[in-house]
N, CA, C and O of each residue as an XYZ file, in Angstrom:
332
protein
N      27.593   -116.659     84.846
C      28.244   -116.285     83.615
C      29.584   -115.652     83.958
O      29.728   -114.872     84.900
N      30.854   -116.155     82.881
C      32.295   -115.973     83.286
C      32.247   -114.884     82.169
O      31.315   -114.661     81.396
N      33.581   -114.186     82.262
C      34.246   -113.896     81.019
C      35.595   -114.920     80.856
O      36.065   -115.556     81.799
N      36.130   -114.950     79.441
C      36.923   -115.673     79.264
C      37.382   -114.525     78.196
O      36.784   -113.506     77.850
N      38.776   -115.094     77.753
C      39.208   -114.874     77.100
C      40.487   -115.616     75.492
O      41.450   -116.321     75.792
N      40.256   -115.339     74.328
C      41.336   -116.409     73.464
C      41.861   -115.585     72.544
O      41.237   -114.528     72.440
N      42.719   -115.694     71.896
C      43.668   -115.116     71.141
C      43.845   -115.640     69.807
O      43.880   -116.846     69.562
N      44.002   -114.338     68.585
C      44.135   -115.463     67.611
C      45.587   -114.568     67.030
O      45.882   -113.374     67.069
N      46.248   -115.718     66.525
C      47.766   -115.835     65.968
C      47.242   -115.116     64.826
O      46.111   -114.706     64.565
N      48.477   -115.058     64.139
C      48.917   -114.299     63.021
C      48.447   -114.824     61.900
O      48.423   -114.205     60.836
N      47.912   -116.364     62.099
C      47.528   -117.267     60.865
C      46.010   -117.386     61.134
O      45.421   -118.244     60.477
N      45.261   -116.609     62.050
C      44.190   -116.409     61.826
C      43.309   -117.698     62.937
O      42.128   -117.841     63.255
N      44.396   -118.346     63.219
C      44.247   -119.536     64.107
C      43.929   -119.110     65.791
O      44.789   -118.699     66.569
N      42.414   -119.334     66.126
C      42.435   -119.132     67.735
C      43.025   -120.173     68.576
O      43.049   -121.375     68.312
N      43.571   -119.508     69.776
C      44.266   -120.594     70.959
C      43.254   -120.565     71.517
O      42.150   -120.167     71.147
N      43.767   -121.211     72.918
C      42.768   -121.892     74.049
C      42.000   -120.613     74.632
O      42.457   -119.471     74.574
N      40.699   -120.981     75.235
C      40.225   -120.131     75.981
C      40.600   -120.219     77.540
O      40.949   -121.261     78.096
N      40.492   -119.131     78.078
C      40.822   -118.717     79.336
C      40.205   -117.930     80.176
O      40.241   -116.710     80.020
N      39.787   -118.297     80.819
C      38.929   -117.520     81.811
C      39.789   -116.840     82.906
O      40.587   -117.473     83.598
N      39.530   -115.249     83.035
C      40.013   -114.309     83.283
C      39.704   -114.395     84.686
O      39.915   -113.329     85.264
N      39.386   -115.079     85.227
C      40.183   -115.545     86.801
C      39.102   -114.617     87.866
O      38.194   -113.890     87.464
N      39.439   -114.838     89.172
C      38.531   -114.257     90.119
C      38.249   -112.955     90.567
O      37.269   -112.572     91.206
N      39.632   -112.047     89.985
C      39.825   -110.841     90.029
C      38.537   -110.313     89.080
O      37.972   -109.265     89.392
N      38.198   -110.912     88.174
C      36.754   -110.026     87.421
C      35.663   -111.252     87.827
O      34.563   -110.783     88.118
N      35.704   -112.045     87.870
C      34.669   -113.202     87.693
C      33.983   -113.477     88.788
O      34.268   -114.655     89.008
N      33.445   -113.213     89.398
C      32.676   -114.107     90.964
C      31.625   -114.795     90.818
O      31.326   -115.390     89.783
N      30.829   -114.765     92.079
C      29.658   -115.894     91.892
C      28.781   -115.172     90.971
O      28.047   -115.989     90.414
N      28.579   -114.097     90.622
C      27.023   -113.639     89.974
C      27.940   -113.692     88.818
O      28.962   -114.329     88.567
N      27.054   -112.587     88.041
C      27.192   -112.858     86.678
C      27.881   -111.420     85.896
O      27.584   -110.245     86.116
N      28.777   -111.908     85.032
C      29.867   -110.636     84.327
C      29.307   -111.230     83.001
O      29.012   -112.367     82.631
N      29.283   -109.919     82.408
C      28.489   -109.769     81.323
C      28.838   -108.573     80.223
O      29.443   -107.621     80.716
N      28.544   -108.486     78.803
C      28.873   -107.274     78.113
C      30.284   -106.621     77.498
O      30.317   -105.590     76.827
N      31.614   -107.553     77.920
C      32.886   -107.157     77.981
C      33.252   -106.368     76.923
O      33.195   -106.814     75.777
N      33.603   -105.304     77.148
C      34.410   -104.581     76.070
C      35.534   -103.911     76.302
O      35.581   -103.157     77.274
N      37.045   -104.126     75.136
C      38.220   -103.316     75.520
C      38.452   -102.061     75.124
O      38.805   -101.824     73.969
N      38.231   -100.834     76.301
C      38.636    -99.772     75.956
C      39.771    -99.255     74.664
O      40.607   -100.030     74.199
N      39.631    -97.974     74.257
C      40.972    -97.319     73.493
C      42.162    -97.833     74.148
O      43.117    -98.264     73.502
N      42.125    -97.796     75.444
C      43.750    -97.815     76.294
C      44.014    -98.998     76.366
O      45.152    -99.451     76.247
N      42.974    -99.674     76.577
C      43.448   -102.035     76.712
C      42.471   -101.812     78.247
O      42.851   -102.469     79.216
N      41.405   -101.012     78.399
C      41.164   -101.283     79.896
C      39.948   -102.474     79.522
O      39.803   -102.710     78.322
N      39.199   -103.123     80.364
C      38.281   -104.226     80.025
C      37.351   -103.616     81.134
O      37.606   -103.335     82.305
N      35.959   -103.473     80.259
C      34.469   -102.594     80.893
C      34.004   -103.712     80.494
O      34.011   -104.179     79.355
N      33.372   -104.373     81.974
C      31.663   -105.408     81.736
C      30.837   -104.983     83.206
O      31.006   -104.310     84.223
N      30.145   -105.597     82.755
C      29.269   -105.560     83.783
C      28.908   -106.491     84.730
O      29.121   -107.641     84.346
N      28.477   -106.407     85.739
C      28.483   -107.171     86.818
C      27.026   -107.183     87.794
O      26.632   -106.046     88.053
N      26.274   -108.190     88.302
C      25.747   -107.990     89.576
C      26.203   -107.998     90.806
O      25.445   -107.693     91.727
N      27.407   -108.317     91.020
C      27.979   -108.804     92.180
C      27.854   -107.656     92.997
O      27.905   -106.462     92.702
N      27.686   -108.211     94.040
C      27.160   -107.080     95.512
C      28.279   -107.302     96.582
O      28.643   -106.393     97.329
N      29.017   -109.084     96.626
C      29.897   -108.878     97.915
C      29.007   -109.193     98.597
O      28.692   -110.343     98.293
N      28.013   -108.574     99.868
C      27.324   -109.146    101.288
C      25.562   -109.069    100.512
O      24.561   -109.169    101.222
N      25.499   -108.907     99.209
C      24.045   -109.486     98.540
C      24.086   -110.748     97.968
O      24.708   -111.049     96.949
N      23.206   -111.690     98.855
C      23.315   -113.090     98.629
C      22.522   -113.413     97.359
O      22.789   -114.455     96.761
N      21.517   -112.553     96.883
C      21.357   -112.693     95.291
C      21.589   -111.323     94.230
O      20.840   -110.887     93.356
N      22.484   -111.008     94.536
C      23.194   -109.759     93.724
C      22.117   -108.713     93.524
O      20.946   -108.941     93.828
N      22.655   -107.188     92.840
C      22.167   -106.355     92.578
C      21.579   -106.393     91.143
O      21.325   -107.320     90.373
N      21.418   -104.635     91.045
C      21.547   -104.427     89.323
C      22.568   -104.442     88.730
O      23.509   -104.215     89.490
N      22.971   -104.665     87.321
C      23.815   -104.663     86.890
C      24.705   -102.956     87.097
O      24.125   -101.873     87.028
N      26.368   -103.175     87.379
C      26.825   -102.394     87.528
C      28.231   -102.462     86.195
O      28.630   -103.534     85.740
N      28.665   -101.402     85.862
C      29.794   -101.380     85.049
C      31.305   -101.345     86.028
O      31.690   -100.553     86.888
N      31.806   -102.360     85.554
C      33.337   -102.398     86.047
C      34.316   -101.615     85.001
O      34.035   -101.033     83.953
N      35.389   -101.780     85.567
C      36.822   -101.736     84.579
C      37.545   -102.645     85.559
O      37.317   -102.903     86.740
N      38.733   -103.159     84.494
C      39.924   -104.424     84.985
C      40.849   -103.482     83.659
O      40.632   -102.969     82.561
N      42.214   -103.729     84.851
C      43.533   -103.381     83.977
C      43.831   -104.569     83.701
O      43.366   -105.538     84.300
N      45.092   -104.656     82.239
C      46.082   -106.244     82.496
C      47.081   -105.723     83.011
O      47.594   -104.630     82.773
N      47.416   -106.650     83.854
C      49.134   -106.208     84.198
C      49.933   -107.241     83.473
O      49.525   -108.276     82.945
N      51.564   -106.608     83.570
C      52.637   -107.218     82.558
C      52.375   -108.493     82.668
O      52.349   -108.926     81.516
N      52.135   -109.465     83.522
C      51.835   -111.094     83.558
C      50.416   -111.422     82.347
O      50.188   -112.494     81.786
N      49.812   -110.415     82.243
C      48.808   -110.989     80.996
C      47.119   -111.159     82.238
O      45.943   -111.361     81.939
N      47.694   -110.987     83.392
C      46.151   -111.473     84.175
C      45.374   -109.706     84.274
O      45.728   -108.560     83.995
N      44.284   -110.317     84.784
C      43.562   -108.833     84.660
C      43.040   -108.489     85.527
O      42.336   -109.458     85.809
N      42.755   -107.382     86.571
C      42.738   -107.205     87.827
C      41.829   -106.137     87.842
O      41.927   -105.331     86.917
N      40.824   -105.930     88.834
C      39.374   -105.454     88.636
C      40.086   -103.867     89.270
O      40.763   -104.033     90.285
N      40.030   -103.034     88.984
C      40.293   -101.332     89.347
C      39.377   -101.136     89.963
O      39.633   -100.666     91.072
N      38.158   -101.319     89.703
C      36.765   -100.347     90.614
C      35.406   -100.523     89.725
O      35.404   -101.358     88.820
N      34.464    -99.875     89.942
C      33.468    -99.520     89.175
C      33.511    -98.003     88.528
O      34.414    -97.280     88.950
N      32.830    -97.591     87.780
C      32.543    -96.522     87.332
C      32.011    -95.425     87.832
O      32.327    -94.311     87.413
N      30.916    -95.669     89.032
C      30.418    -95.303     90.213
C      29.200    -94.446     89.468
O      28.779    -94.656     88.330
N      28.719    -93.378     90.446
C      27.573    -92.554     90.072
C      27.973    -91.354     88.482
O      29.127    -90.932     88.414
N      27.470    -91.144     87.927
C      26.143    -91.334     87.587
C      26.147    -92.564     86.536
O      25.023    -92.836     86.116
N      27.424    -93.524     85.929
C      27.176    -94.456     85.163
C      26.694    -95.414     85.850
O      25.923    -96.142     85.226
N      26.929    -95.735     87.202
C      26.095    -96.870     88.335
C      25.305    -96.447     89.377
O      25.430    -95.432     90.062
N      24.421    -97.379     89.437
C      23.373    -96.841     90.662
C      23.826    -96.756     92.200
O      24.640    -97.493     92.756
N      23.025    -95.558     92.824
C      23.857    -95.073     94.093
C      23.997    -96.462     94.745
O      24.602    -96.586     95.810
């Protein structure tokens, strides 16, 4: 499971979808997306990196930068994620 993302114009009309690229997305699964007060993007994730079938789900954040792409900051860490 990806996240993606689409936009809708002023006429109420959605554009294309887009998937928010490798910086949030990997092999396991991102899940739950929601945009902070500030524009930050919180989902969740199993991805482990050197766990060949992922963990528990953990909470991320991703900034956008001025290009519009979105780039993973970190996790949330203890006590919102497991040690």
């Amino acid at each position: 499971m990806d996240l993606y993302s689409a936009t809708k114009n002023s006429e109420g009309v959605w554009g294309d979808v887009t998937n928010l690229g490798a910086d949030v997305n990997t092999n396991m699964n991102e899940l739950f997306p929601h945009i902070g007060h500030q524009g930050n993007l919180f989902y969740s994730s199993n991805y482990c990196g050197s766990c060949p079938e992922g963990k528990d789900l953990d909470i991320y954040v991703a900034q956008q930068n001025d290009g519009g792409n979105w780039k993973k900051f970190g996790t949330l860490g203890t006590p919102f994620n497991s040690g």
